Amino acid sequence: MLPYNPGGHAAFQDTFVSQFLKFYPDPFVLPKNTWDYIVQFWYLDLSKTDSIMRECYSVFGPEPRLPSCMLRSYLLALKLKVSSVTVWCRMLKETPLYAILSGFSFGDTPGVGTFYDFFSRIWQDDSNNLSPKDRFPKMKKTPKGKKKGDKTPCDSFSTASKLLPLLERWHLKPENPFFLIFRLYQQQFLDHSIHRGLVNPRHLALAGDGTPVRTAAQQRKKRICHCKDKGCSSCNCKRHYSQPDCNWGWDSHRECYFFGYHLYMYVASDSFSDLPVFPLLERASRHDMLSFLHSFFTMKAYLPQFQIEKLLLDSAHDAYPVYDYCKREHITPFIDLNPGHTGHFTYKDDFTIDDDGVPVCKLGLRMHKDGYEAAKHRAKYRCPKSNRKRGCFCEHPCSPAKYGRTVHIFTDDNPRLFNIPPRDSKAWETEYDRRTSVERSNKREKEDYKLEDGRHRSTKMWYCRLYGIMMLQHLDAWEMPSVKAFQKSFLGLAA
């Protein structure tokens, strides 16, 4: 049968009042922290879940549990930091408050299979993962950073210059398996935060950053070939992986390898509550630049109505194609300069700049222009006593290179160095300081709501857990009545 909830959220509130006083005649004995989440879930209207998920059920069969109650119960479990569905089902049977606050009658609560059936319905794919479980093994791990605190090495300029034009032409469509989960999150939480004025979709300032999500201590796989029986113990045949969407990545903060995902999160940096906007789980080996490009255009496909005005990123995204794209799309970039992209200045004190911008070598000779790099917005100058046949034939060379001394001068249209507002201005520093909002949001997910405590082996369950935590982040940001005011009105309803 199809889920049917004619009373909507008011029916849940009426049922809660009658059953709550039945099991708790003196409700004031409950501690204040219990009343805090009672207030939140009392005002949390999830009635749209029943209509959104109506197409996920058949007209035949027994009457299902209401999807709104299933989602409310799962959010309550995340709120109480219960990571195991089995443990939560036992708590629903033992504690009347958890059952009636979820929307169930005490003694008639769903089992473990009912919860996993609900997760399968909101995951729009027959497979629980995005990649097939049978694939060829990867022999080498992702290289670690060269220095302490460095991320995985990546040529961000080359990556962005090749991938960004392709993503602009492809126009990604919102057809991922987590589309229904995102729809539940958007219509009942993100849109509600927009209505409350916590997120401004017409003048959006986005902060983006990646963070490691550890899902297991080791990679689980097994052979599906018979090479070992034939005496070959190290074949390159396909293996069966329990977590095919995960792999090994380098955690630059903890300076260790980890197995899991690379979570790239976008946060509304101008919201006081550091509210998340859109996430994407990538493989752990992905660099921030790759994750940014993929997640950014995926987010634009899911939220086309959002008008991004500012983009706040760290130095891992410091690449000319990103600046050029922001310039075309009228987005103001606030990106920290990468120290590794500033070039080599071994001879920086050996030349001066003439009044017209031409470099002058230490002998006082004006250097010859030797081309212009449009991709990097810089002009190239070469030693005046050198040519392409003989190289440098100066009597007092200022460079040991046979090619001769070269100097690159950045032009005034360089979007990386000449920002609006300027990098050294107070306005730029004030705006860029808000980039830490994405780090605080990631901290809320990983430490406060224990994101990594989920003992799951499928991308389906990790997306359900991630979006559930994001829903609670929005719920925490909403202004609610005080506990005393709610208790006073609650007793009035009970009377």
mmCIF file of N, CA and C in Angstrom, residues 170-266:
data_model
loop_
_atom_site.group_PDB
_atom_site.id
_atom_site.type_symbol
_atom_site.label_atom_id
_atom_site.label_comp_id
_atom_site.label_asym_id
_atom_site.label_seq_id
_atom_site.Cartn_x
_atom_site.Cartn_y
_atom_site.Cartn_z
ATOM 1 N N TRP A 170 29.807 19.737 -20.516
ATOM 2 C CA TRP A 170 28.999 18.538 -20.306
ATOM 3 C C TRP A 170 27.636 18.829 -19.682
ATOM 4 N N HIS A 171 27.533 19.802 -18.824
ATOM 5 C CA HIS A 171 26.274 20.123 -18.137
ATOM 6 C C HIS A 171 25.750 18.902 -17.374
ATOM 7 N N LEU A 172 26.368 18.617 -16.254
ATOM 8 C CA LEU A 172 25.983 17.469 -15.435
ATOM 9 C C LEU A 172 24.509 17.544 -15.049
ATOM 10 N N LYS A 173 23.878 16.384 -14.968
ATOM 11 C CA LYS A 173 22.461 16.310 -14.630
ATOM 12 C C LYS A 173 22.286 15.737 -13.224
ATOM 13 N N PRO A 174 21.258 16.170 -12.505
ATOM 14 C CA PRO A 174 21.019 15.651 -11.143
ATOM 15 C C PRO A 174 20.392 14.265 -11.170
ATOM 16 N N GLU A 175 21.187 13.284 -11.539
ATOM 17 C CA GLU A 175 20.675 11.919 -11.672
ATOM 18 C C GLU A 175 21.472 10.930 -10.838
ATOM 19 N N ASN A 176 22.118 11.399 -9.787
ATOM 20 C CA ASN A 176 22.873 10.499 -8.920
ATOM 21 C C ASN A 176 21.919 9.677 -8.062
ATOM 22 N N PRO A 177 22.374 8.534 -7.555
ATOM 23 C CA PRO A 177 21.498 7.716 -6.697
ATOM 24 C C PRO A 177 21.040 8.422 -5.427
ATOM 25 N N PHE A 178 21.788 9.440 -4.974
ATOM 26 C CA PHE A 178 21.391 10.140 -3.753
ATOM 27 C C PHE A 178 20.447 11.310 -4.044
ATOM 28 N N PHE A 179 19.868 11.340 -5.239
ATOM 29 C CA PHE A 179 19.016 12.471 -5.609
ATOM 30 C C PHE A 179 17.822 12.614 -4.670
ATOM 31 N N LEU A 180 17.182 11.504 -4.300
ATOM 32 C CA LEU A 180 16.011 11.584 -3.426
ATOM 33 C C LEU A 180 16.400 12.025 -2.018
ATOM 34 N N ILE A 181 17.560 11.582 -1.544
ATOM 35 C CA ILE A 181 18.035 12.028 -0.229
ATOM 36 C C ILE A 181 18.262 13.534 -0.250
ATOM 37 N N PHE A 182 18.869 14.009 -1.335
ATOM 38 C CA PHE A 182 19.091 15.448 -1.453
ATOM 39 C C PHE A 182 17.768 16.202 -1.526
ATOM 40 N N ARG A 183 16.793 15.625 -2.190
ATOM 41 C CA ARG A 183 15.487 16.285 -2.306
ATOM 42 C C ARG A 183 14.818 16.419 -0.938
ATOM 43 N N LEU A 184 14.913 15.377 -0.118
ATOM 44 C CA LEU A 184 14.370 15.463 1.242
ATOM 45 C C LEU A 184 15.086 16.536 2.047
ATOM 46 N N TYR A 185 16.399 16.592 1.880
ATOM 47 C CA TYR A 185 17.193 17.595 2.601
ATOM 48 C C TYR A 185 16.880 19.005 2.113
ATOM 49 N N GLN A 186 16.765 19.164 0.808
ATOM 50 C CA GLN A 186 16.560 20.507 0.257
ATOM 51 C C GLN A 186 15.189 21.068 0.615
ATOM 52 N N GLN A 187 14.138 20.283 0.396
ATOM 53 C CA GLN A 187 12.791 20.817 0.557
ATOM 54 C C GLN A 187 12.385 21.001 2.018
ATOM 55 N N GLN A 188 12.975 20.231 2.928
ATOM 56 C CA GLN A 188 12.535 20.295 4.320
ATOM 57 C C GLN A 188 13.540 20.944 5.264
ATOM 58 N N PHE A 189 14.747 21.201 4.773
ATOM 59 C CA PHE A 189 15.751 21.800 5.652
ATOM 60 C C PHE A 189 16.432 23.002 4.997
ATOM 61 N N LEU A 190 17.024 22.804 3.822
ATOM 62 C CA LEU A 190 17.730 23.907 3.175
ATOM 63 C C LEU A 190 16.770 25.035 2.810
ATOM 64 N N ASP A 191 15.632 24.697 2.199
ATOM 65 C CA ASP A 191 14.656 25.731 1.843
ATOM 66 C C ASP A 191 14.085 26.411 3.084
ATOM 67 N N HIS A 192 13.947 25.649 4.158
ATOM 68 C CA HIS A 192 13.430 26.235 5.396
ATOM 69 C C HIS A 192 14.440 27.213 5.995
ATOM 70 N N SER A 193 15.729 26.889 5.893
ATOM 71 C CA SER A 193 16.758 27.822 6.366
ATOM 72 C C SER A 193 16.789 29.076 5.501
ATOM 73 N N ILE A 194 16.539 28.911 4.205
ATOM 74 C CA ILE A 194 16.461 30.077 3.319
ATOM 75 C C ILE A 194 15.275 30.954 3.710
ATOM 76 N N HIS A 195 14.143 30.312 4.008
ATOM 77 C CA HIS A 195 12.948 31.061 4.405
ATOM 78 C C HIS A 195 13.177 31.821 5.713
ATOM 79 N N ARG A 196 13.989 31.262 6.592
ATOM 80 C CA ARG A 196 14.287 31.926 7.862
ATOM 81 C C ARG A 196 15.371 32.994 7.723
ATOM 82 N N GLY A 197 15.938 33.138 6.545
ATOM 83 C CA GLY A 197 16.963 34.152 6.327
ATOM 84 C C GLY A 197 18.358 33.734 6.737
ATOM 85 N N LEU A 198 18.577 32.437 6.957
ATOM 86 C CA LEU A 198 19.895 31.960 7.362
ATOM 87 C C LEU A 198 20.825 31.759 6.174
ATOM 88 N N VAL A 199 20.268 31.543 4.993
ATOM 89 C CA VAL A 199 21.041 31.371 3.762
ATOM 90 C C VAL A 199 20.417 32.263 2.700
ATOM 91 N N ASN A 200 21.259 32.993 1.985
ATOM 92 C CA ASN A 200 20.781 33.898 0.940
ATOM 93 C C ASN A 200 21.140 33.315 -0.425
ATOM 94 N N PRO A 201 20.203 32.674 -1.123
ATOM 95 C CA PRO A 201 20.549 32.019 -2.393
ATOM 96 C C PRO A 201 20.814 32.988 -3.540
ATOM 97 N N ARG A 202 20.369 34.233 -3.422
ATOM 98 C CA ARG A 202 20.569 35.194 -4.507
ATOM 99 C C ARG A 202 21.916 35.906 -4.415
ATOM 100 N N HIS A 203 22.488 35.934 -3.250
ATOM 101 C CA HIS A 203 23.807 36.550 -3.053
ATOM 102 C C HIS A 203 24.611 35.608 -2.154
ATOM 103 N N LEU A 204 24.992 34.483 -2.717
ATOM 104 C CA LEU A 204 25.583 33.409 -1.916
ATOM 105 C C LEU A 204 27.105 33.519 -1.894
ATOM 106 N N ALA A 205 27.650 33.437 -0.711
ATOM 107 C CA ALA A 205 29.097 33.343 -0.520
ATOM 108 C C ALA A 205 29.411 31.923 -0.070
ATOM 109 N N LEU A 206 30.143 31.190 -0.898
ATOM 110 C CA LEU A 206 30.419 29.775 -0.640
ATOM 111 C C LEU A 206 31.858 29.577 -0.192
ATOM 112 N N ALA A 207 32.023 28.751 0.822
ATOM 113 C CA ALA A 207 33.347 28.302 1.249
ATOM 114 C C ALA A 207 33.424 26.800 1.021
ATOM 115 N N GLY A 208 34.463 26.353 0.356
ATOM 116 C CA GLY A 208 34.605 24.934 0.043
ATOM 117 C C GLY A 208 35.922 24.380 0.535
ATOM 118 N N ASP A 209 35.884 23.134 0.975
ATOM 119 C CA ASP A 209 37.109 22.474 1.430
ATOM 120 C C ASP A 209 36.848 20.978 1.529
ATOM 121 N N GLY A 210 37.916 20.210 1.425
ATOM 122 C CA GLY A 210 37.823 18.765 1.545
ATOM 123 C C GLY A 210 38.340 18.294 2.888
ATOM 124 N N THR A 211 37.824 17.156 3.330
ATOM 125 C CA THR A 211 38.252 16.581 4.601
ATOM 126 C C THR A 211 38.214 15.063 4.487
ATOM 127 N N PRO A 212 39.159 14.360 5.098
ATOM 128 C CA PRO A 212 39.149 12.892 5.028
ATOM 129 C C PRO A 212 38.067 12.289 5.910
ATOM 130 N N VAL A 213 37.452 11.228 5.422
ATOM 131 C CA VAL A 213 36.458 10.473 6.190
ATOM 132 C C VAL A 213 36.935 9.025 6.244
ATOM 133 N N ARG A 214 37.366 8.610 7.397
ATOM 134 C CA ARG A 214 37.907 7.258 7.583
ATOM 135 C C ARG A 214 36.759 6.286 7.818
ATOM 136 N N THR A 215 36.663 5.267 6.977
ATOM 137 C CA THR A 215 35.563 4.307 7.079
ATOM 138 C C THR A 215 36.007 2.934 7.563
ATOM 139 N N ALA A 216 37.281 2.628 7.463
ATOM 140 C CA ALA A 216 37.774 1.314 7.886
ATOM 141 C C ALA A 216 39.269 1.416 8.152
ATOM 142 N N ALA A 217 39.774 0.446 8.903
ATOM 143 C CA ALA A 217 41.201 0.428 9.208
ATOM 144 C C ALA A 217 42.014 -0.199 8.088
ATOM 145 N N GLN A 218 41.372 -1.008 7.266
ATOM 146 C CA GLN A 218 42.080 -1.651 6.170
ATOM 147 C C GLN A 218 41.118 -1.890 5.012
ATOM 148 N N GLN A 219 41.691 -2.153 3.874
ATOM 149 C CA GLN A 219 40.897 -2.398 2.674
ATOM 150 C C GLN A 219 40.496 -3.869 2.621
ATOM 151 N N ARG A 220 39.210 -4.113 2.511
ATOM 152 C CA ARG A 220 38.707 -5.489 2.495
ATOM 153 C C ARG A 220 38.462 -5.927 1.056
ATOM 154 N N LYS A 221 39.116 -7.020 0.676
ATOM 155 C CA LYS A 221 38.957 -7.561 -0.669
ATOM 156 C C LYS A 221 39.260 -9.054 -0.632
ATOM 157 N N LYS A 222 38.801 -9.755 -1.656
ATOM 158 C CA LYS A 222 39.080 -11.185 -1.751
ATOM 159 C C LYS A 222 39.218 -11.576 -3.219
ATOM 160 N N ARG A 223 39.895 -12.676 -3.427
ATOM 161 C CA ARG A 223 40.125 -13.151 -4.790
ATOM 162 C C ARG A 223 38.846 -13.748 -5.372
ATOM 163 N N ILE A 224 38.696 -13.581 -6.671
ATOM 164 C CA ILE A 224 37.594 -14.235 -7.377
ATOM 165 C C ILE A 224 38.129 -15.082 -8.530
ATOM 166 N N CYS A 225 39.464 -15.187 -8.599
ATOM 167 C CA CYS A 225 40.095 -16.008 -9.636
ATOM 168 C C CYS A 225 40.677 -17.267 -8.985
ATOM 169 N N HIS A 226 41.245 -18.134 -9.803
ATOM 170 C CA HIS A 226 41.835 -19.389 -9.324
ATOM 171 C C HIS A 226 43.340 -19.421 -9.569
ATOM 172 N N CYS A 227 43.939 -18.245 -9.641
ATOM 173 C CA CYS A 227 45.379 -18.186 -9.914
ATOM 174 C C CYS A 227 46.199 -18.751 -8.756
ATOM 175 N N LYS A 228 45.714 -18.597 -7.537
ATOM 176 C CA LYS A 228 46.467 -19.093 -6.384
ATOM 177 C C LYS A 228 46.548 -20.611 -6.388
ATOM 178 N N ASP A 229 45.496 -21.265 -6.874
ATOM 179 C CA ASP A 229 45.520 -22.725 -6.961
ATOM 180 C C ASP A 229 46.532 -23.211 -7.992
ATOM 181 N N LYS A 230 46.858 -22.323 -8.939
ATOM 182 C CA LYS A 230 47.814 -22.685 -9.983
ATOM 183 C C LYS A 230 49.237 -22.277 -9.632
ATOM 184 N N GLY A 231 49.429 -21.746 -8.417
ATOM 185 C CA GLY A 231 50.771 -21.393 -7.976
ATOM 186 C C GLY A 231 51.131 -19.933 -8.111
ATOM 187 N N CYS A 232 50.218 -19.106 -8.597
ATOM 188 C CA CYS A 232 50.482 -17.669 -8.751
ATOM 189 C C CYS A 232 49.817 -16.925 -7.595
ATOM 190 N N SER A 233 50.615 -16.423 -6.679
ATOM 191 C CA SER A 233 50.066 -15.780 -5.482
ATOM 192 C C SER A 233 49.931 -14.266 -5.622
ATOM 193 N N SER A 234 50.501 -13.685 -6.658
ATOM 194 C CA SER A 234 50.455 -12.223 -6.815
ATOM 195 C C SER A 234 49.983 -11.856 -8.221
ATOM 196 N N CYS A 235 48.802 -12.297 -8.569
ATOM 197 C CA CYS A 235 48.263 -12.002 -9.894
ATOM 198 C C CYS A 235 47.596 -10.629 -9.894
ATOM 199 N N ASN A 236 47.313 -10.128 -11.074
ATOM 200 C CA ASN A 236 46.652 -8.830 -11.234
ATOM 201 C C ASN A 236 45.200 -8.981 -11.669
ATOM 202 N N CYS A 237 44.608 -10.107 -11.348
ATOM 203 C CA CYS A 237 43.210 -10.335 -11.713
ATOM 204 C C CYS A 237 42.289 -9.491 -10.826
ATOM 205 N N LYS A 238 41.036 -9.455 -11.193
ATOM 206 C CA LYS A 238 40.065 -8.665 -10.447
ATOM 207 C C LYS A 238 39.886 -9.205 -9.031
ATOM 208 N N ARG A 239 39.582 -8.289 -8.115
ATOM 209 C CA ARG A 239 39.262 -8.633 -6.735
ATOM 210 C C ARG A 239 37.839 -8.169 -6.423
ATOM 211 N N HIS A 240 37.262 -8.781 -5.409
ATOM 212 C CA HIS A 240 35.930 -8.393 -4.949
ATOM 213 C C HIS A 240 36.097 -7.503 -3.719
ATOM 214 N N TYR A 241 35.710 -6.226 -3.842
ATOM 215 C CA TYR A 241 35.893 -5.243 -2.778
ATOM 216 C C TYR A 241 34.572 -5.015 -2.050
ATOM 217 N N SER A 242 34.664 -4.922 -0.725
ATOM 218 C CA SER A 242 33.458 -4.645 0.055
ATOM 219 C C SER A 242 33.098 -3.163 0.026
ATOM 220 N N GLN A 243 34.093 -2.290 -0.180
ATOM 221 C CA GLN A 243 33.857 -0.853 -0.294
ATOM 222 C C GLN A 243 34.527 -0.346 -1.575
ATOM 223 N N PRO A 244 33.897 -0.560 -2.713
ATOM 224 C CA PRO A 244 34.564 -0.225 -3.987
ATOM 225 C C PRO A 244 34.731 1.265 -4.231
ATOM 226 N N ASP A 245 33.949 2.109 -3.548
ATOM 227 C CA ASP A 245 34.064 3.556 -3.758
ATOM 228 C C ASP A 245 35.122 4.198 -2.872
ATOM 229 N N CYS A 246 35.765 3.403 -2.022
ATOM 230 C CA CYS A 246 36.797 3.919 -1.116
ATOM 231 C C CYS A 246 38.171 3.433 -1.562
ATOM 232 N N ASN A 247 39.179 4.174 -1.201
ATOM 233 C CA ASN A 247 40.557 3.737 -1.411
ATOM 234 C C ASN A 247 41.457 4.450 -0.410
ATOM 235 N N TRP A 248 42.759 4.300 -0.597
ATOM 236 C CA TRP A 248 43.719 4.879 0.339
ATOM 237 C C TRP A 248 44.028 6.318 -0.043
ATOM 238 N N GLY A 249 44.082 7.175 0.961
ATOM 239 C CA GLY A 249 44.428 8.575 0.756
ATOM 240 C C GLY A 249 45.383 9.053 1.833
ATOM 241 N N TRP A 250 45.954 10.222 1.603
ATOM 242 C CA TRP A 250 46.922 10.790 2.538
ATOM 243 C C TRP A 250 46.263 11.903 3.340
ATOM 244 N N ASP A 251 46.282 11.753 4.665
ATOM 245 C CA ASP A 251 45.744 12.762 5.577
ATOM 246 C C ASP A 251 46.889 13.679 5.989
ATOM 247 N N SER A 252 46.921 14.884 5.421
ATOM 248 C CA SER A 252 48.034 15.795 5.684
ATOM 249 C C SER A 252 47.990 16.354 7.100
ATOM 250 N N HIS A 253 46.822 16.376 7.728
ATOM 251 C CA HIS A 253 46.724 16.916 9.086
ATOM 252 C C HIS A 253 47.290 15.929 10.110
ATOM 253 N N ARG A 254 46.884 14.676 10.003
ATOM 254 C CA ARG A 254 47.386 13.657 10.930
ATOM 255 C C ARG A 254 48.667 12.998 10.436
ATOM 256 N N GLU A 255 49.033 13.301 9.181
ATOM 257 C CA GLU A 255 50.247 12.755 8.567
ATOM 258 C C GLU A 255 50.247 11.228 8.606
ATOM 259 N N CYS A 256 49.212 10.666 8.029
ATOM 260 C CA CYS A 256 49.109 9.212 7.953
ATOM 261 C C CYS A 256 48.171 8.859 6.801
ATOM 262 N N TYR A 257 48.262 7.618 6.352
ATOM 263 C CA TYR A 257 47.334 7.128 5.344
ATOM 264 C C TYR A 257 46.023 6.720 6.012
ATOM 265 N N PHE A 258 44.948 6.852 5.283
ATOM 266 C CA PHE A 258 43.645 6.428 5.784
ATOM 267 C C PHE A 258 42.867 5.796 4.640
ATOM 268 N N PHE A 259 41.928 4.946 4.997
ATOM 269 C CA PHE A 259 41.076 4.293 4.000
ATOM 270 C C PHE A 259 39.662 4.826 4.151
ATOM 271 N N GLY A 260 39.113 5.334 3.073
ATOM 272 C CA GLY A 260 37.759 5.865 3.153
ATOM 273 C C GLY A 260 37.444 6.794 2.003
ATOM 274 N N TYR A 261 36.774 7.904 2.344
ATOM 275 C CA TYR A 261 36.322 8.883 1.356
ATOM 276 C C TYR A 261 37.050 10.212 1.548
ATOM 277 N N HIS A 262 36.954 11.024 0.516
ATOM 278 C CA HIS A 262 37.364 12.427 0.596
ATOM 279 C C HIS A 262 36.089 13.254 0.472
ATOM 280 N N LEU A 263 35.629 13.788 1.593
ATOM 281 C CA LEU A 263 34.387 14.560 1.623
ATOM 282 C C LEU A 263 34.673 16.004 1.245
ATOM 283 N N TYR A 264 34.023 16.461 0.173
ATOM 284 C CA TYR A 264 34.146 17.871 -0.195
ATOM 285 C C TYR A 264 32.827 18.552 0.145
ATOM 286 N N MET A 265 32.918 19.581 0.978
ATOM 287 C CA MET A 265 31.727 20.237 1.519
ATOM 288 C C MET A 265 31.703 21.713 1.136
ATOM 289 N N TYR A 266 30.512 22.185 0.778
ATOM 290 C CA TYR A 266 30.281 23.608 0.536
ATOM 291 C C TYR A 266 29.404 24.156 1.655
#
